[in-house]
Amino acid sequence: MIMDIGINETNRIQIAEGLKKLLADSYTLYLQTHNFHWNVTGPQFRELHLMFEEHYTELAVAVDDIAERIRALDVAAPGTYKEFNSLSSIEEVAGITEGKQMVEILIKAHEQVIRTCRDVLKLAQEADDESTASVVSDRMLVHEKTAWMLRATSK
């Protein structure tokens, strides 16, 4: 059955490809944040441990929303580490345990997700895809606020 939601197939696929990158960035950030939650050390342990938990819990819902938007555009959502690794703009890190360094890494990662959001938002706006624009705009707002809070923590 041919999909007819008012967005042509070329635009639908371009938007879905952008959303795949956003999903990969978001999932990589989720894993990174969860890892930092488990392994944080230092004088801010309790504060960061709890804050990271809030962040990864929010990201768990976000990745589902993004994947479901990809599916609503009738495109298969990526779902493996291999796919996420090839699509993500966020570099994975290992062996970090000091809280201050974790915060700095997470700031950069959230800022990358914001840039990815902006790219996808442009595609959605050009195609009059308000549903995707809404999802992406909401994500961008969360990541901008989170990056701000992390920056405030690092001062």
Tab-separated table of N, CA and C in Angstrom:
chain	number	residue	atom	x	y	z
A	1	MET	N	0.832	-1.175	0.000
A	1	MET	CA	0.000	0.000	0.000
A	1	MET	C	0.887	1.253	0.000
A	2	ILE	N	0.570	2.199	-0.826
A	2	ILE	CA	1.350	3.419	-0.943
A	2	ILE	C	0.971	4.379	0.184
A	3	MET	N	1.994	4.915	0.825
A	3	MET	CA	1.780	5.845	1.933
A	3	MET	C	1.480	7.234	1.367
A	4	ASP	N	0.428	7.864	1.880
A	4	ASP	CA	0.058	9.206	1.425
A	4	ASP	C	-0.309	10.064	2.631
A	5	ILE	N	0.726	10.663	3.254
A	5	ILE	CA	0.500	11.515	4.429
A	5	ILE	C	0.824	12.980	4.136
A	6	GLY	N	0.981	13.301	2.854
A	6	GLY	CA	1.258	14.677	2.470
A	6	GLY	C	2.729	15.027	2.434
A	7	ILE	N	3.592	14.043	2.584
A	7	ILE	CA	5.039	14.235	2.475
A	7	ILE	C	5.514	13.274	1.394
A	8	ASN	N	6.157	13.803	0.363
A	8	ASN	CA	6.562	12.900	-0.715
A	8	ASN	C	7.610	11.904	-0.241
A	9	GLU	N	7.749	10.833	-0.973
A	9	GLU	CA	8.615	9.724	-0.557
A	9	GLU	C	10.064	10.161	-0.366
A	10	THR	N	10.572	10.989	-1.262
A	10	THR	CA	11.961	11.452	-1.152
A	10	THR	C	12.170	12.204	0.157
A	11	ASN	N	11.272	13.115	0.470
A	11	ASN	CA	11.384	13.875	1.726
A	11	ASN	C	11.221	12.976	2.938
A	12	ARG	N	10.278	12.038	2.866
A	12	ARG	CA	10.058	11.105	3.982
A	12	ARG	C	11.339	10.340	4.293
A	13	ILE	N	11.986	9.853	3.249
A	13	ILE	CA	13.208	9.057	3.435
A	13	ILE	C	14.346	9.941	3.944
A	14	GLN	N	14.485	11.154	3.416
A	14	GLN	CA	15.523	12.067	3.902
A	14	GLN	C	15.314	12.389	5.386
A	15	ILE	N	14.090	12.659	5.746
A	15	ILE	CA	13.782	12.970	7.149
A	15	ILE	C	14.085	11.758	8.028
A	16	ALA	N	13.667	10.581	7.579
A	16	ALA	CA	13.918	9.358	8.353
A	16	ALA	C	15.414	9.101	8.504
A	17	GLU	N	16.193	9.377	7.469
A	17	GLU	CA	17.646	9.197	7.560
A	17	GLU	C	18.234	10.161	8.591
A	18	GLY	N	17.747	11.392	8.607
A	18	GLY	CA	18.185	12.339	9.638
A	18	GLY	C	17.787	11.878	11.024
A	19	LEU	N	16.562	11.355	11.144
A	19	LEU	CA	16.097	10.841	12.437
A	19	LEU	C	16.910	9.639	12.884
A	20	LYS	N	17.383	8.840	11.946
A	20	LYS	CA	18.242	7.701	12.306
A	20	LYS	C	19.527	8.198	12.969
A	21	LYS	N	20.086	9.287	12.440
A	21	LYS	CA	21.294	9.861	13.047
A	21	LYS	C	20.980	10.414	14.439
A	22	LEU	N	19.820	11.061	14.560
A	22	LEU	CA	19.411	11.568	15.870
A	22	LEU	C	19.193	10.419	16.852
A	23	LEU	N	18.593	9.344	16.392
A	23	LEU	CA	18.389	8.166	17.244
A	23	LEU	C	19.735	7.595	17.679
A	24	ALA	N	20.671	7.479	16.746
A	24	ALA	CA	21.992	6.927	17.072
A	24	ALA	C	22.732	7.827	18.059
A	25	ASP	N	22.684	9.136	17.833
A	25	ASP	CA	23.321	10.057	18.783
A	25	ASP	C	22.669	9.954	20.159
A	26	SER	N	21.353	9.897	20.173
A	26	SER	CA	20.619	9.837	21.443
A	26	SER	C	20.890	8.534	22.180
A	27	TYR	N	20.950	7.428	21.449
A	27	TYR	CA	21.204	6.140	22.092
A	27	TYR	C	22.641	6.070	22.611
A	28	THR	N	23.568	6.598	21.839
A	28	THR	CA	24.965	6.627	22.290
A	28	THR	C	25.091	7.487	23.543
A	29	LEU	N	24.408	8.625	23.549
A	29	LEU	CA	24.405	9.487	24.740
A	29	LEU	C	23.743	8.783	25.915
A	30	TYR	N	22.673	8.051	25.659
A	30	TYR	CA	22.018	7.270	26.714
A	30	TYR	C	23.020	6.296	27.342
A	31	LEU	N	23.703	5.524	26.507
A	31	LEU	CA	24.666	4.538	27.021
A	31	LEU	C	25.801	5.216	27.786
A	32	GLN	N	26.286	6.318	27.235
A	32	GLN	CA	27.370	7.046	27.886
A	32	GLN	C	26.938	7.570	29.254
A	33	THR	N	25.741	8.125	29.313
A	33	THR	CA	25.222	8.667	30.570
A	33	THR	C	24.985	7.567	31.588
A	34	HIS	N	24.455	6.439	31.129
A	34	HIS	CA	24.216	5.314	32.034
A	34	HIS	C	25.550	4.775	32.570
A	35	ASN	N	26.523	4.654	31.693
A	35	ASN	CA	27.857	4.216	32.091
A	35	ASN	C	28.432	5.161	33.144
A	36	PHE	N	28.299	6.466	32.912
A	36	PHE	CA	28.824	7.441	33.871
A	36	PHE	C	28.075	7.357	35.198
A	37	HIS	N	26.793	7.114	35.155
A	37	HIS	CA	25.999	6.936	36.383
A	37	HIS	C	26.582	5.795	37.221
A	38	TRP	N	26.897	4.696	36.574
A	38	TRP	CA	27.427	3.538	37.289
A	38	TRP	C	28.828	3.786	37.836
A	39	ASN	N	29.644	4.547	37.117
A	39	ASN	CA	31.078	4.583	37.396
A	39	ASN	C	31.616	5.906	37.927
A	40	VAL	N	30.760	6.881	38.186
A	40	VAL	CA	31.237	8.179	38.646
A	40	VAL	C	31.915	8.075	40.011
A	41	THR	N	32.981	8.849	40.175
A	41	THR	CA	33.665	8.976	41.466
A	41	THR	C	33.972	10.450	41.694
A	42	GLY	N	34.373	10.766	42.888
A	42	GLY	CA	34.800	12.128	43.182
A	42	GLY	C	33.887	12.822	44.162
A	43	PRO	N	34.229	14.075	44.482
A	43	PRO	CA	33.510	14.809	45.524
A	43	PRO	C	32.035	15.070	45.203
A	44	GLN	N	31.679	15.076	43.947
A	44	GLN	CA	30.278	15.306	43.563
A	44	GLN	C	29.551	13.992	43.269
A	45	PHE	N	30.061	12.888	43.780
A	45	PHE	CA	29.500	11.578	43.436
A	45	PHE	C	27.981	11.542	43.524
A	46	ARG	N	27.439	11.831	44.688
A	46	ARG	CA	25.994	11.670	44.890
A	46	ARG	C	25.204	12.560	43.937
A	47	GLU	N	25.571	13.812	43.847
A	47	GLU	CA	24.864	14.754	42.969
A	47	GLU	C	24.902	14.279	41.515
A	48	LEU	N	26.078	13.897	41.042
A	48	LEU	CA	26.206	13.462	39.648
A	48	LEU	C	25.534	12.118	39.408
A	49	HIS	N	25.691	11.203	40.330
A	49	HIS	CA	25.056	9.888	40.211
A	49	HIS	C	23.541	10.044	40.014
A	50	LEU	N	22.925	10.877	40.834
A	50	LEU	CA	21.475	11.102	40.732
A	50	LEU	C	21.106	11.880	39.471
A	51	MET	N	21.893	12.884	39.123
A	51	MET	CA	21.610	13.669	37.919
A	51	MET	C	21.742	12.800	36.662
A	52	PHE	N	22.779	11.986	36.585
A	52	PHE	CA	22.950	11.113	35.428
A	52	PHE	C	21.778	10.138	35.301
A	53	GLU	N	21.276	9.660	36.440
A	53	GLU	CA	20.112	8.768	36.396
A	53	GLU	C	18.896	9.484	35.801
A	54	GLU	N	18.671	10.717	36.213
A	54	GLU	CA	17.567	11.497	35.635
A	54	GLU	C	17.741	11.631	34.126
A	55	HIS	N	18.973	11.901	33.695
A	55	HIS	CA	19.241	12.114	32.274
A	55	HIS	C	19.038	10.834	31.467
A	56	TYR	N	19.597	9.704	31.933
A	56	TYR	CA	19.453	8.499	31.117
A	56	TYR	C	18.019	7.980	31.131
A	57	THR	N	17.287	8.229	32.207
A	57	THR	CA	15.873	7.824	32.247
A	57	THR	C	15.082	8.621	31.211
A	58	GLU	N	15.344	9.899	31.114
A	58	GLU	CA	14.679	10.736	30.116
A	58	GLU	C	15.070	10.294	28.701
A	59	LEU	N	16.333	9.977	28.493
A	59	LEU	CA	16.803	9.545	27.179
A	59	LEU	C	16.192	8.206	26.762
A	60	ALA	N	15.905	7.337	27.714
A	60	ALA	CA	15.285	6.048	27.386
A	60	ALA	C	13.928	6.249	26.715
A	61	VAL	N	13.174	7.207	27.195
A	61	VAL	CA	11.885	7.530	26.591
A	61	VAL	C	12.103	8.195	25.238
A	62	ALA	N	13.089	9.067	25.163
A	62	ALA	CA	13.365	9.819	23.939
A	62	ALA	C	13.715	8.908	22.771
A	63	VAL	N	14.560	7.919	23.005
A	63	VAL	CA	14.951	7.047	21.891
A	63	VAL	C	13.737	6.284	21.355
A	64	ASP	N	12.820	5.939	22.218
A	64	ASP	CA	11.600	5.272	21.771
A	64	ASP	C	10.753	6.215	20.914
A	65	ASP	N	10.619	7.453	21.335
A	65	ASP	CA	9.849	8.439	20.568
A	65	ASP	C	10.453	8.656	19.182
A	66	ILE	N	11.766	8.764	19.122
A	66	ILE	CA	12.442	8.996	17.843
A	66	ILE	C	12.278	7.775	16.934
A	67	ALA	N	12.490	6.586	17.483
A	67	ALA	CA	12.342	5.366	16.679
A	67	ALA	C	10.914	5.207	16.163
A	68	GLU	N	9.945	5.535	16.998
A	68	GLU	CA	8.551	5.426	16.565
A	68	GLU	C	8.219	6.453	15.485
A	69	ARG	N	8.862	7.619	15.522
A	69	ARG	CA	8.629	8.600	14.442
A	69	ARG	C	9.214	8.075	13.132
A	70	ILE	N	10.376	7.439	13.191
A	70	ILE	CA	10.960	6.826	11.995
A	70	ILE	C	9.994	5.801	11.426
A	71	ARG	N	9.433	4.971	12.281
A	71	ARG	CA	8.485	3.934	11.835
A	71	ARG	C	7.215	4.560	11.269
A	72	ALA	N	6.757	5.661	11.853
A	72	ALA	CA	5.563	6.342	11.345
A	72	ALA	C	5.801	6.882	9.934
A	73	LEU	N	7.066	7.124	9.600
A	73	LEU	CA	7.417	7.550	8.241
A	73	LEU	C	7.622	6.352	7.313
A	74	ASP	N	7.333	5.153	7.822
A	74	ASP	CA	7.391	3.896	7.063
A	74	ASP	C	8.812	3.496	6.670
A	75	VAL	N	9.742	3.769	7.583
A	75	VAL	CA	11.140	3.390	7.400
A	75	VAL	C	11.547	2.576	8.627
A	76	ALA	N	12.374	1.567	8.411
A	76	ALA	CA	12.847	0.732	9.524
A	76	ALA	C	13.815	1.535	10.395
A	77	ALA	N	13.627	1.447	11.689
A	77	ALA	CA	14.512	2.131	12.640
A	77	ALA	C	15.724	1.257	12.931
A	78	PRO	N	16.923	1.857	13.007
A	78	PRO	CA	18.095	1.069	13.398
A	78	PRO	C	17.939	0.623	14.849
A	79	GLY	N	18.553	-0.510	15.182
A	79	GLY	CA	18.394	-0.999	16.542
A	79	GLY	C	19.552	-1.831	17.058
A	80	THR	N	20.701	-1.737	16.387
A	80	THR	CA	21.854	-2.505	16.855
A	80	THR	C	23.006	-1.562	17.183
A	81	TYR	N	23.922	-2.031	18.032
A	81	TYR	CA	25.105	-1.248	18.356
A	81	TYR	C	25.879	-0.909	17.088
A	82	LYS	N	25.980	-1.874	16.193
A	82	LYS	CA	26.722	-1.664	14.952
A	82	LYS	C	26.109	-0.531	14.138
A	83	GLU	N	24.788	-0.534	14.002
A	83	GLU	CA	24.121	0.532	13.258
A	83	GLU	C	24.296	1.878	13.964
A	84	PHE	N	24.083	1.885	15.273
A	84	PHE	CA	24.221	3.129	16.018
A	84	PHE	C	25.640	3.673	15.908
A	85	ASN	N	26.626	2.807	16.009
A	85	ASN	CA	28.020	3.227	15.920
A	85	ASN	C	28.323	3.857	14.564
A	86	SER	N	27.774	3.296	13.500
A	86	SER	CA	28.055	3.837	12.172
A	86	SER	C	27.304	5.145	11.907
A	87	LEU	N	26.181	5.362	12.584
A	87	LEU	CA	25.366	6.558	12.369
A	87	LEU	C	25.664	7.701	13.337
A	88	SER	N	26.205	7.393	14.502
A	88	SER	CA	26.359	8.399	15.557
A	88	SER	C	27.537	9.330	15.311
A	89	SER	N	27.356	10.578	15.703
A	89	SER	CA	28.421	11.587	15.655
A	89	SER	C	29.116	11.711	17.011
A	90	ILE	N	28.657	10.953	17.988
A	90	ILE	CA	29.210	11.027	19.340
A	90	ILE	C	30.226	9.903	19.516
A	91	GLU	N	31.409	10.283	19.941
A	91	GLU	CA	32.469	9.312	20.147
A	91	GLU	C	32.263	8.587	21.481
A	92	GLU	N	32.364	7.284	21.443
A	92	GLU	CA	32.263	6.514	22.681
A	92	GLU	C	33.547	6.676	23.483
A	93	VAL	N	33.422	6.662	24.795
A	93	VAL	CA	34.579	6.762	25.680
A	93	VAL	C	34.505	5.647	26.708
A	94	ALA	N	35.672	5.251	27.192
A	94	ALA	CA	35.727	4.208	28.221
A	94	ALA	C	36.779	4.584	29.246
A	95	GLY	N	36.622	4.037	30.434
A	95	GLY	CA	37.632	4.204	31.463
A	95	GLY	C	37.596	5.538	32.191
A	96	ILE	N	36.556	6.320	31.996
A	96	ILE	CA	36.432	7.612	32.676
A	96	ILE	C	35.653	7.394	33.973
A	97	THR	N	36.203	7.851	35.104
A	97	THR	CA	35.491	7.696	36.373
A	97	THR	C	35.362	9.006	37.141
A	98	GLU	N	36.145	9.997	36.795
A	98	GLU	CA	36.142	11.264	37.529
A	98	GLU	C	34.984	12.136	37.037
A	99	GLY	N	34.181	12.606	37.979
A	99	GLY	CA	32.955	13.325	37.666
A	99	GLY	C	33.130	14.544	36.789
A	100	LYS	N	34.123	15.366	37.055
A	100	LYS	CA	34.327	16.598	36.282
A	100	LYS	C	34.570	16.283	34.810
A	101	GLN	N	35.353	15.280	34.546
A	101	GLN	CA	35.630	14.883	33.160
A	101	GLN	C	34.364	14.334	32.490
A	102	MET	N	33.581	13.585	33.241
A	102	MET	CA	32.317	13.067	32.704
A	102	MET	C	31.389	14.207	32.289
A	103	VAL	N	31.290	15.201	33.140
A	103	VAL	CA	30.429	16.349	32.851
A	103	VAL	C	30.881	17.033	31.567
A	104	GLU	N	32.186	17.232	31.411
A	104	GLU	CA	32.707	17.868	30.198
A	104	GLU	C	32.381	17.047	28.956
A	105	ILE	N	32.513	15.757	29.045
A	105	ILE	CA	32.197	14.871	27.911
A	105	ILE	C	30.711	14.942	27.586
A	106	LEU	N	29.881	14.934	28.612
A	106	LEU	CA	28.436	14.980	28.388
A	106	LEU	C	27.984	16.321	27.810
A	107	ILE	N	28.611	17.393	28.206
A	107	ILE	CA	28.273	18.700	27.620
A	107	ILE	C	28.489	18.640	26.111
A	108	LYS	N	29.656	18.166	25.701
A	108	LYS	CA	29.965	18.069	24.266
A	108	LYS	C	28.988	17.144	23.548
A	109	ALA	N	28.619	16.045	24.193
A	109	ALA	CA	27.694	15.102	23.568
A	109	ALA	C	26.301	15.717	23.406
A	110	HIS	N	25.821	16.408	24.429
A	110	HIS	CA	24.511	17.064	24.319
A	110	HIS	C	24.546	18.140	23.235
A	111	GLU	N	25.637	18.869	23.154
A	111	GLU	CA	25.748	19.885	22.112
A	111	GLU	C	25.745	19.258	20.726
A	112	GLN	N	26.345	18.079	20.578
A	112	GLN	CA	26.301	17.375	19.301
A	112	GLN	C	24.873	16.962	18.961
A	113	VAL	N	24.141	16.465	19.939
A	113	VAL	CA	22.747	16.092	19.695
A	113	VAL	C	21.946	17.324	19.267
A	114	ILE	N	22.215	18.451	19.859
A	114	ILE	CA	21.525	19.692	19.474
A	114	ILE	C	21.808	20.013	18.005
A	115	ARG	N	23.061	19.885	17.592
A	115	ARG	CA	23.400	20.163	16.192
A	115	ARG	C	22.707	19.167	15.257
A	116	THR	N	22.635	17.922	15.655
A	116	THR	CA	21.931	16.925	14.852
A	116	THR	C	20.451	17.274	14.771
A	117	CYS	N	19.873	17.690	15.887
A	117	CYS	CA	18.467	18.122	15.893
A	117	CYS	C	18.244	19.249	14.890
A	118	ARG	N	19.135	20.219	14.877
A	118	ARG	CA	18.981	21.352	13.965
A	118	ARG	C	18.988	20.904	12.509
A	119	ASP	N	19.844	19.935	12.178
A	119	ASP	CA	19.887	19.412	10.811
A	119	ASP	C	18.570	18.741	10.426
A	120	VAL	N	18.045	17.928	11.327
A	120	VAL	CA	16.797	17.213	11.047
A	120	VAL	C	15.623	18.193	11.020
A	121	LEU	N	15.655	19.172	11.900
A	121	LEU	CA	14.585	20.163	11.946
A	121	LEU	C	14.459	20.893	10.613
A	122	LYS	N	15.584	21.250	10.009
A	122	LYS	CA	15.565	21.918	8.699
A	122	LYS	C	14.870	21.044	7.658
A	123	LEU	N	15.218	19.764	7.633
A	123	LEU	CA	14.595	18.843	6.680
A	123	LEU	C	13.086	18.762	6.908
A	124	ALA	N	12.697	18.649	8.153
A	124	ALA	CA	11.271	18.537	8.485
A	124	ALA	C	10.519	19.810	8.108
A	125	GLN	N	11.100	20.947	8.398
A	125	GLN	CA	10.436	22.217	8.084
A	125	GLN	C	10.298	22.411	6.579
A	126	GLU	N	11.337	22.054	5.828
A	126	GLU	CA	11.286	22.190	4.372
A	126	GLU	C	10.208	21.303	3.757
A	127	ALA	N	9.905	20.177	4.398
A	127	ALA	CA	8.903	19.238	3.884
A	127	ALA	C	7.528	19.447	4.524
A	128	ASP	N	7.373	20.489	5.327
A	128	ASP	CA	6.121	20.734	6.059
A	128	ASP	C	5.715	19.540	6.917
A	129	ASP	N	6.712	18.896	7.516
A	129	ASP	CA	6.475	17.745	8.389
A	129	ASP	C	6.450	18.248	9.836
A	130	GLU	N	5.290	18.746	10.238
A	130	GLU	CA	5.142	19.321	11.574
A	130	GLU	C	5.314	18.286	12.683
A	131	SER	N	4.930	17.046	12.421
A	131	SER	CA	5.063	16.012	13.457
A	131	SER	C	6.523	15.769	13.807
A	132	THR	N	7.363	15.609	12.774
A	132	THR	CA	8.787	15.425	13.037
A	132	THR	C	9.379	16.688	13.637
A	133	ALA	N	9.001	17.852	13.102
A	133	ALA	CA	9.521	19.110	13.631
A	133	ALA	C	9.211	19.236	15.121
A	134	SER	N	8.025	18.827	15.518
A	134	SER	CA	7.636	18.898	16.922
A	134	SER	C	8.494	17.976	17.789
A	135	VAL	N	8.663	16.730	17.349
A	135	VAL	CA	9.482	15.767	18.098
A	135	VAL	C	10.911	16.299	18.242
A	136	VAL	N	11.466	16.762	17.136
A	136	VAL	CA	12.861	17.210	17.127
A	136	VAL	C	13.028	18.501	17.930
A	137	SER	N	12.102	19.418	17.790
A	137	SER	CA	12.161	20.667	18.545
A	137	SER	C	12.096	20.397	20.046
A	138	ASP	N	11.212	19.491	20.441
A	138	ASP	CA	11.125	19.119	21.859
A	138	ASP	C	12.433	18.509	22.351
A	139	ARG	N	13.052	17.664	21.536
A	139	ARG	CA	14.329	17.048	21.911
A	139	ARG	C	15.407	18.118	22.050
A	140	MET	N	15.437	19.042	21.117
A	140	MET	CA	16.451	20.090	21.144
A	140	MET	C	16.340	20.911	22.424
A	141	LEU	N	15.139	21.233	22.816
A	141	LEU	CA	14.916	22.000	24.037
A	141	LEU	C	15.453	21.256	25.262
A	142	VAL	N	15.196	19.962	25.347
A	142	VAL	CA	15.689	19.153	26.472
A	142	VAL	C	17.213	19.149	26.502
A	143	HIS	N	17.836	18.954	25.333
A	143	HIS	CA	19.304	18.876	25.301
A	143	HIS	C	19.954	20.228	25.573
A	144	GLU	N	19.330	21.317	25.121
A	144	GLU	CA	19.862	22.640	25.431
A	144	GLU	C	19.811	22.901	26.938
A	145	LYS	N	18.702	22.531	27.565
A	145	LYS	CA	18.571	22.726	29.011
A	145	LYS	C	19.556	21.833	29.771
A	146	THR	N	19.701	20.590	29.332
A	146	THR	CA	20.621	19.668	30.003
A	146	THR	C	22.060	20.150	29.875
A	147	ALA	N	22.441	20.610	28.685
A	147	ALA	CA	23.803	21.122	28.488
A	147	ALA	C	24.043	22.341	29.380
A	148	TRP	N	23.043	23.202	29.489
A	148	TRP	CA	23.156	24.382	30.366
A	148	TRP	C	23.381	23.935	31.818
A	149	MET	N	22.584	22.973	32.269
A	149	MET	CA	22.713	22.503	33.658
A	149	MET	C	24.068	21.841	33.893
A	150	LEU	N	24.537	21.083	32.928
A	150	LEU	CA	25.849	20.466	33.060
A	150	LEU	C	26.951	21.521	33.088
A	151	ARG	N	26.830	22.539	32.224
A	151	ARG	CA	27.823	23.626	32.241
A	151	ARG	C	27.842	24.329	33.595
A	152	ALA	N	26.645	24.556	34.163
A	152	ALA	CA	26.556	25.207	35.476
A	152	ALA	C	27.195	24.339	36.566
A	153	THR	N	27.104	23.030	36.420
A	153	THR	CA	27.710	22.106	37.372
A	153	THR	C	29.227	22.130	37.286
A	154	SER	N	29.741	22.400	36.093
A	154	SER	CA	31.193	22.289	35.873
A	154	SER	C	31.970	23.541	36.279
A	155	LYS	N	31.269	24.587	36.704
A	155	LYS	CA	31.960	25.839	37.052
A	155	LYS	C	32.499	25.820	38.458
